[in-house]
Short mmCIF file of C-alpha atoms in Angstrom, two decimals:
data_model
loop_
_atom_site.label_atom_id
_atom_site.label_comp_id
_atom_site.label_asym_id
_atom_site.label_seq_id
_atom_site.Cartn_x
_atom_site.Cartn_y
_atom_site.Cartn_z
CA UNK A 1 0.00 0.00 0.00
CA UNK A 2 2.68 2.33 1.06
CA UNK A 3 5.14 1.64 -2.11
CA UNK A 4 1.12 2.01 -4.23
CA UNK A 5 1.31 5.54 -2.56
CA UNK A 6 4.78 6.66 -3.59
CA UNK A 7 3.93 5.43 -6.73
CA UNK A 8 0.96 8.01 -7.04
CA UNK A 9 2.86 10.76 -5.77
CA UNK A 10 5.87 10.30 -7.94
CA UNK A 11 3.39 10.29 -10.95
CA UNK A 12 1.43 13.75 -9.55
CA UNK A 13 4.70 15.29 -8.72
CA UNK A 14 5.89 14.39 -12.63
CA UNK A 15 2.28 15.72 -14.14
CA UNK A 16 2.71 18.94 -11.71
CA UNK A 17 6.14 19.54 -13.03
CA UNK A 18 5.33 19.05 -16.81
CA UNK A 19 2.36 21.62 -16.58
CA UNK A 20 2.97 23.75 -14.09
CA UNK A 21 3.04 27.06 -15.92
CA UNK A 22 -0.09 26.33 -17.58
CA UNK A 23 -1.88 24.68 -14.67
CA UNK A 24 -4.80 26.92 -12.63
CA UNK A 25 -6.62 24.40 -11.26
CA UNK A 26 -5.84 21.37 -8.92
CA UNK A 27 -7.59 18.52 -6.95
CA UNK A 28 -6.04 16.23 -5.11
CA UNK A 29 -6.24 13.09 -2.48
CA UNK A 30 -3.57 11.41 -0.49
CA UNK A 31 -1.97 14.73 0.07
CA UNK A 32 1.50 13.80 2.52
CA UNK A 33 4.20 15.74 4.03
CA UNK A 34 6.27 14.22 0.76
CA UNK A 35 3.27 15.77 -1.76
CA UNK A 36 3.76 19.21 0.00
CA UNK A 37 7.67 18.81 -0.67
CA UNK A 38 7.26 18.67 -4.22
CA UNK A 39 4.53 20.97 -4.76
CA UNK A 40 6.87 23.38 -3.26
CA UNK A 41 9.30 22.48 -5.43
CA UNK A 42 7.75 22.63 -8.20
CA UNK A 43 4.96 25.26 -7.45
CA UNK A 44 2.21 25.56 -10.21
CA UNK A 45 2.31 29.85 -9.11
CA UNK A 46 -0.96 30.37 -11.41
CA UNK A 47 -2.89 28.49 -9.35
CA UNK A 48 -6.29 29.66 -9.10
CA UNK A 49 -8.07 26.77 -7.67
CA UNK A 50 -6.48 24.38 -4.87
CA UNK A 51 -8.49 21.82 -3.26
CA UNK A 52 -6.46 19.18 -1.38
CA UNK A 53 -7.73 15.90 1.40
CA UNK A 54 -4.76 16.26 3.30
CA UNK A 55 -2.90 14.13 5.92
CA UNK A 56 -2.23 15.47 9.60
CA UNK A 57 1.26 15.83 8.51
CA UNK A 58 0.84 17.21 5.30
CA UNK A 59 -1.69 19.87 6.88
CA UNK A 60 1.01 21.31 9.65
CA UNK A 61 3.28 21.83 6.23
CA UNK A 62 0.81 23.40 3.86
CA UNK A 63 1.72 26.79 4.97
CA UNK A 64 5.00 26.14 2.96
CA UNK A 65 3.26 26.18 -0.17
CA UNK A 66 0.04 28.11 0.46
CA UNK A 67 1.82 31.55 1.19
CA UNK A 68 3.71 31.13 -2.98
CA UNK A 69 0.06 31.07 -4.62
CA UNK A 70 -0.84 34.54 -5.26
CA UNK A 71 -3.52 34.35 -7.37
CA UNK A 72 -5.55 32.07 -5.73
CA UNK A 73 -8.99 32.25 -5.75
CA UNK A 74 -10.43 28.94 -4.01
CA UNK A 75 -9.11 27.01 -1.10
CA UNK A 76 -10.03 23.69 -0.13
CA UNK A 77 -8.93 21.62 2.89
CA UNK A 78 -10.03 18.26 3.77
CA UNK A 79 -8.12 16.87 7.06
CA UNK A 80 -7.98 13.25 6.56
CA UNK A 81 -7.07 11.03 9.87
CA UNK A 82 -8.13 10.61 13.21
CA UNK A 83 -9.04 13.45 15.94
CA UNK A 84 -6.16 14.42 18.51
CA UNK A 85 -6.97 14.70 22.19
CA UNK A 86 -7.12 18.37 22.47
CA UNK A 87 -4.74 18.21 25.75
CA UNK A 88 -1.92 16.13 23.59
CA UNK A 89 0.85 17.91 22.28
CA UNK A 90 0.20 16.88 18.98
CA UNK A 91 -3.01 18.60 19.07
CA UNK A 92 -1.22 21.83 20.18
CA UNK A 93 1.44 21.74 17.63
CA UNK A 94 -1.34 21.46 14.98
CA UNK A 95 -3.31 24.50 16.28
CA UNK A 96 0.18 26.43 15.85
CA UNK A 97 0.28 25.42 12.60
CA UNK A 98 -3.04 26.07 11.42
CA UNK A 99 -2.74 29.42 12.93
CA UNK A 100 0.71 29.69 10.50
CA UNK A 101 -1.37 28.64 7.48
CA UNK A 102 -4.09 31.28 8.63
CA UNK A 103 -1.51 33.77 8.32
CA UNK A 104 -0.47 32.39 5.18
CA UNK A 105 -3.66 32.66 2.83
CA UNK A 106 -3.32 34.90 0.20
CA UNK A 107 -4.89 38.35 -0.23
CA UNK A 108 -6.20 37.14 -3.65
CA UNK A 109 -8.81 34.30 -1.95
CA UNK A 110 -12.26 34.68 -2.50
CA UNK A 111 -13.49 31.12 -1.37
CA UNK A 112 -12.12 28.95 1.50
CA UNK A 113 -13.79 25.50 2.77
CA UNK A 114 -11.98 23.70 5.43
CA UNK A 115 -12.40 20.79 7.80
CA UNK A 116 -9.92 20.26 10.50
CA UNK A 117 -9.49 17.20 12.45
CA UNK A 118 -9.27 19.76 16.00
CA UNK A 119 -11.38 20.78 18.92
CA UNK A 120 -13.60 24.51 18.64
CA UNK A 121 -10.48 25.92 20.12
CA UNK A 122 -8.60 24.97 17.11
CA UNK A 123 -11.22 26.42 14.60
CA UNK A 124 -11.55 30.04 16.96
CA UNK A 125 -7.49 30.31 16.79
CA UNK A 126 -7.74 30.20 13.21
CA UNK A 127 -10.81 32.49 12.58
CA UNK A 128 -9.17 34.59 15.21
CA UNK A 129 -5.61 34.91 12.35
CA UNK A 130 -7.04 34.75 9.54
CA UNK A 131 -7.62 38.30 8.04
CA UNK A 132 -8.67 37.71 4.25
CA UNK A 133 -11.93 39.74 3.17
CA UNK A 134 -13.01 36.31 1.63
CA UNK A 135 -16.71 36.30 0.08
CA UNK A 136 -17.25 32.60 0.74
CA UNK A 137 -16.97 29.97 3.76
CA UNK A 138 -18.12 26.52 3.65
CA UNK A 139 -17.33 24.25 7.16
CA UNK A 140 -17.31 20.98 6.19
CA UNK A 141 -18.34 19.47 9.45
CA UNK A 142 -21.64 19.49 11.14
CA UNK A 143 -21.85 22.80 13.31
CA UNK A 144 -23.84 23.55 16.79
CA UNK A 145 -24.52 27.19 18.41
CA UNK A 146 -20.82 27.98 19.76
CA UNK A 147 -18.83 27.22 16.53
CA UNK A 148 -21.51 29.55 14.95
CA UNK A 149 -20.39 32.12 17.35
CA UNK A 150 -16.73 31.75 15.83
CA UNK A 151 -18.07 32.58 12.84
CA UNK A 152 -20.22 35.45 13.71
CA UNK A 153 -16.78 36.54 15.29
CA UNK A 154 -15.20 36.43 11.86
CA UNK A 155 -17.90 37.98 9.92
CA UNK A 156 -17.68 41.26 12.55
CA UNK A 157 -14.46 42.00 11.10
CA UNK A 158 -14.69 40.64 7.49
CA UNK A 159 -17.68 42.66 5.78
CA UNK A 160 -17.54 41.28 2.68
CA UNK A 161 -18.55 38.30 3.89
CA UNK A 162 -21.47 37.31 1.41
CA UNK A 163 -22.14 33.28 1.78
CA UNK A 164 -21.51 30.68 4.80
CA UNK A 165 -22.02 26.67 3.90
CA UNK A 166 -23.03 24.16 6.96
CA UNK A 167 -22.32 20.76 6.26
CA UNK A 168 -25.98 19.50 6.95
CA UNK A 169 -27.17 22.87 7.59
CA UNK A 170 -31.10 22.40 7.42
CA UNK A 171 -30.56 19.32 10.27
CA UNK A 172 -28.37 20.95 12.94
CA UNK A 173 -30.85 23.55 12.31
CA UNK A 174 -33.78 21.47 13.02
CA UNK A 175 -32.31 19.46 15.43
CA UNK A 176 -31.58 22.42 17.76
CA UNK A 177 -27.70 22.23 17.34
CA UNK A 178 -27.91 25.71 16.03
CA UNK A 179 -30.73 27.65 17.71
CA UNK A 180 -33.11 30.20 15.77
CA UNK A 181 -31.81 33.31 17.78
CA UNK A 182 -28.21 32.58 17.11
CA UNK A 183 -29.30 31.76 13.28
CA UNK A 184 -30.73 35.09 13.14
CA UNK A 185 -27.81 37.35 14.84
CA UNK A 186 -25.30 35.31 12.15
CA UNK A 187 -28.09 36.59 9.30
CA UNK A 188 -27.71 40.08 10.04
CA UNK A 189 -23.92 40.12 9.05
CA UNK A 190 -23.93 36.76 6.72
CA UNK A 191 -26.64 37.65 3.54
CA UNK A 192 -26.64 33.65 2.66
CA UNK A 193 -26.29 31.03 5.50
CA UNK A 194 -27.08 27.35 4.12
CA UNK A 195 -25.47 24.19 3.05
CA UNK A 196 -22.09 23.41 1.40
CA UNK A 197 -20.95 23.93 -1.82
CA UNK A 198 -20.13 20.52 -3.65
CA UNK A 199 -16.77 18.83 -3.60
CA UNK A 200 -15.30 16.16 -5.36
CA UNK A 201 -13.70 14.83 -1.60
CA UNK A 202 -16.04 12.74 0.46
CA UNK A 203 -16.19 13.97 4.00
CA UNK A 204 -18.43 12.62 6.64
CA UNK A 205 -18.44 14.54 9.63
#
């Protein structure tokens, strides 16, 4: 499985190479620490559309990489893996590191959906860095009423916030994981609240 793996990346990295003056949009799975190397390497810079399921230990790199893309448009991050006990150290390396790749992002980004493999603390840290006037948000995880408040936190100081996606918005709505008063306060600063956009990752969460 392992040497099937190299195999794929070697052939990526090799594709990436050949066209990467020419190459604006990318999708990708199996993303490792060892894809992030070469990507850097070999950085397609007219990027305009990234969308990656990413290992833990590809994620805490991605900064690397992220921060070289200036015109890009669309973000997408997919943790793949297993959730951290949020009192490991692991788990508070990785909030250092997403707070890096907050910091990272590009003025040029329009769209970012993410799903991290951390505690709310993890997500607030990020929202708290990251500065981008982006337009569009999808969370690809199912959300209740105090990761909205992270967002509403966000949208205070980015106004050109236009469009938030839920991942099963209308159910955590009816549910009660995200209550009708809190729905409302994120509506007066959020004009569309509702679910995620489509992706071509599967993500079940």
């Amino acid at each position: 499985m392992e040497r099937n793996i190299q195999n794929f990346e070697d052939a990526m990295a090799i594709l990436i190479n050949l066209s990467k003056h020419k190459l604006e949009s990318l999708t990708m799975e199996f993303v490792t620490c060892r894809t992030i190397s070469f990507l850097k390497l070999s950085c397609p810079i007219n990027l305009t559309y990234l969308s990656l399921k990413i290992s833990t230990f590809g994620l805490i790199k991605l900064h690397e990489i992220i921060s070289l893309l200036k015109l890009l448009k669309t973000l997408i991050i997919i943790e793949s893996g297993r959730y951290e006990d949020p009192l490991s150290p692991e788990s508070s390396n990785k909030i250092n590191q997403l707070t890096k790749l907050a910091n990272s992002i590009p003025i040029s980004l329009t769209r970012l959906g993410i799903s991290f493999l951390v505690d709310l603390t993890g997500y607030e840290k990020f929202y708290k860095e990251f500065s981008v006037p982006i337009q569009e948000l999808d969370i690809y995880i199912s959300l209740d009423d105090d990761h909205l408040r992270g967002i509403i936190s966000y949208a205070e100081k980015n106004r050109n916030l236009k469009r938030v996606g839920i991942m099963r918005f209308n159910h955590s709505c009816l549910d009660g994981h995200i209550s009708n008063d809190l729905y409302l306060e994120a509506k007066s600063l959020i004009p569309i609240i509702g679910e995620t956009k489509k992706i071509k990752h599967f993500v079940n969460r």
